[in-house]
Amino acid sequence: MNVETLSKIRLFGFAVAGLVCAGYSLAALASNSPDPFAPWLPAVSGVAAAAIIWVSALSAGDSKADAAFDEFYRIEWRKAVGFAYWFAILLYPIFAVLMALGWVSSPTAFASMGTASGAAPLLAFCFITLRS
């Protein structure tokens, strides 16, 4: 396995886990239910993505894994986490208004905000990586 393949596996893992979390968040909002589908699915997708990335990095070897997770990866990840932080902060006033208007219940807001906050750094990283 080469560095490029390992980077693509990481990107694919982040994208799938991020899309599952974002889908759960949107489905919770659309159905106004904290469990629109299997509530364990976002966690399982994240753990599966982490396991696949870890096993891929382990099988690639130290030098290739180090090259795939280099300074550029860390710069992009920092940008993604910075965006995700402010995205999560922005969710609080948005959901406060939605709950005050009675449009969203607090359990639904908790589920939607949690999974949206989990999806944000993963999908932001994918977006940043694909742009560069």
XYZ file of C-alpha atoms in Angstrom:
132
model
C 0.000 0.000 0.000
C 1.340 3.420 -0.894
C 0.876 6.836 0.703
C -1.755 7.927 -1.809
C -3.909 4.859 -1.138
C -3.657 5.362 2.609
C -4.699 9.009 2.224
C -7.692 7.960 0.105
C -8.731 5.356 2.682
C -8.584 8.025 5.382
C -10.619 10.441 3.258
C -13.217 7.765 2.470
C -13.467 6.715 6.138
C -13.936 10.301 7.283
C -16.512 10.930 4.551
C -18.605 7.856 5.340
C -18.576 8.435 9.104
C -19.297 12.143 8.612
C -22.180 11.481 6.237
C -23.718 8.929 8.605
C -23.541 11.437 11.474
C -24.876 14.285 9.332
C -27.647 12.052 8.025
C -28.622 11.108 11.560
C -28.678 14.758 12.582
C -30.857 15.782 9.653
C -33.143 12.761 10.076
C -33.606 13.598 13.759
C -34.612 17.140 12.832
C -36.900 16.038 10.014
C -38.703 13.489 12.166
C -38.478 15.498 15.422
C -37.336 12.287 17.062
C -34.031 11.711 18.863
C -33.750 8.253 17.308
C -34.823 8.441 13.649
C -32.941 5.200 12.937
C -30.609 2.902 14.855
C -28.997 5.215 17.444
C -25.839 3.117 17.535
C -25.136 3.615 13.816
C -23.170 6.914 14.083
C -20.894 5.437 16.755
C -20.373 2.207 14.840
C -19.564 4.098 11.636
C -16.976 6.200 13.466
C -15.366 3.223 15.184
C -15.362 1.245 11.924
C -13.745 4.148 10.058
C -11.105 4.505 12.776
C -10.398 0.765 12.726
C -10.081 0.667 8.938
C -7.764 3.685 8.920
C -5.680 2.252 11.766
C -5.346 -1.200 10.177
C -4.488 0.404 6.827
C -1.805 2.573 8.421
C -0.435 -0.415 10.306
C -0.266 -2.538 7.157
C 1.352 0.284 5.168
C 4.271 0.499 7.566
C 5.673 3.304 9.666
C 7.349 5.322 6.917
C 4.296 5.373 4.646
C 1.922 6.028 7.534
C 4.133 8.905 8.670
C 4.089 10.312 5.140
C 0.284 10.016 4.913
C -0.179 11.709 8.286
C 2.387 14.451 7.726
C 2.423 18.162 8.551
C 0.002 18.927 5.731
C -2.521 16.476 7.201
C -2.141 18.140 10.601
C -2.643 21.603 9.079
C -5.806 20.480 7.297
C -7.084 18.686 10.407
C -6.481 21.820 12.512
C -8.496 23.886 10.042
C -11.303 21.316 10.082
C -11.412 21.197 13.876
C -11.354 24.995 14.057
C -14.326 25.184 11.726
C -16.124 22.423 13.660
C -15.636 24.281 16.945
C -17.359 27.406 15.679
C -20.005 25.327 13.915
C -20.833 23.592 17.210
C -20.934 26.939 19.047
C -23.303 28.298 16.391
C -25.661 25.351 16.895
C -26.512 26.478 20.447
C -28.341 29.717 19.587
C -29.973 28.101 16.555
C -31.357 25.223 18.583
C -32.272 27.534 21.461
C -34.580 29.406 19.088
C -35.976 26.177 17.622
C -36.681 24.815 21.105
C -38.150 28.113 22.337
C -40.555 28.097 19.404
C -41.506 24.520 20.229
C -40.365 23.219 16.857
C -37.794 20.812 18.302
C -37.868 18.860 21.562
C -34.804 18.917 23.805
C -33.983 15.193 23.294
C -34.130 15.738 19.530
C -31.947 18.838 19.804
C -29.418 16.901 21.880
C -29.276 14.067 19.325
C -29.146 16.393 16.344
C -26.545 18.748 17.793
C -24.352 15.887 18.986
C -24.229 14.104 15.675
C -23.879 17.364 13.729
C -20.934 18.298 15.951
C -19.393 14.897 15.259
C -19.925 15.198 11.522
C -18.521 18.720 11.239
C -14.772 18.044 11.567
C -14.951 14.904 9.433
C -16.807 16.524 6.552
C -14.849 19.779 6.853
C -11.620 17.796 6.583
C -12.919 16.068 3.444
C -13.914 19.400 1.927
C -10.563 21.025 2.771
C -8.617 18.025 1.468
C -10.537 17.849 -1.796
C -10.016 21.581 -2.378
C -6.248 21.390 -1.931
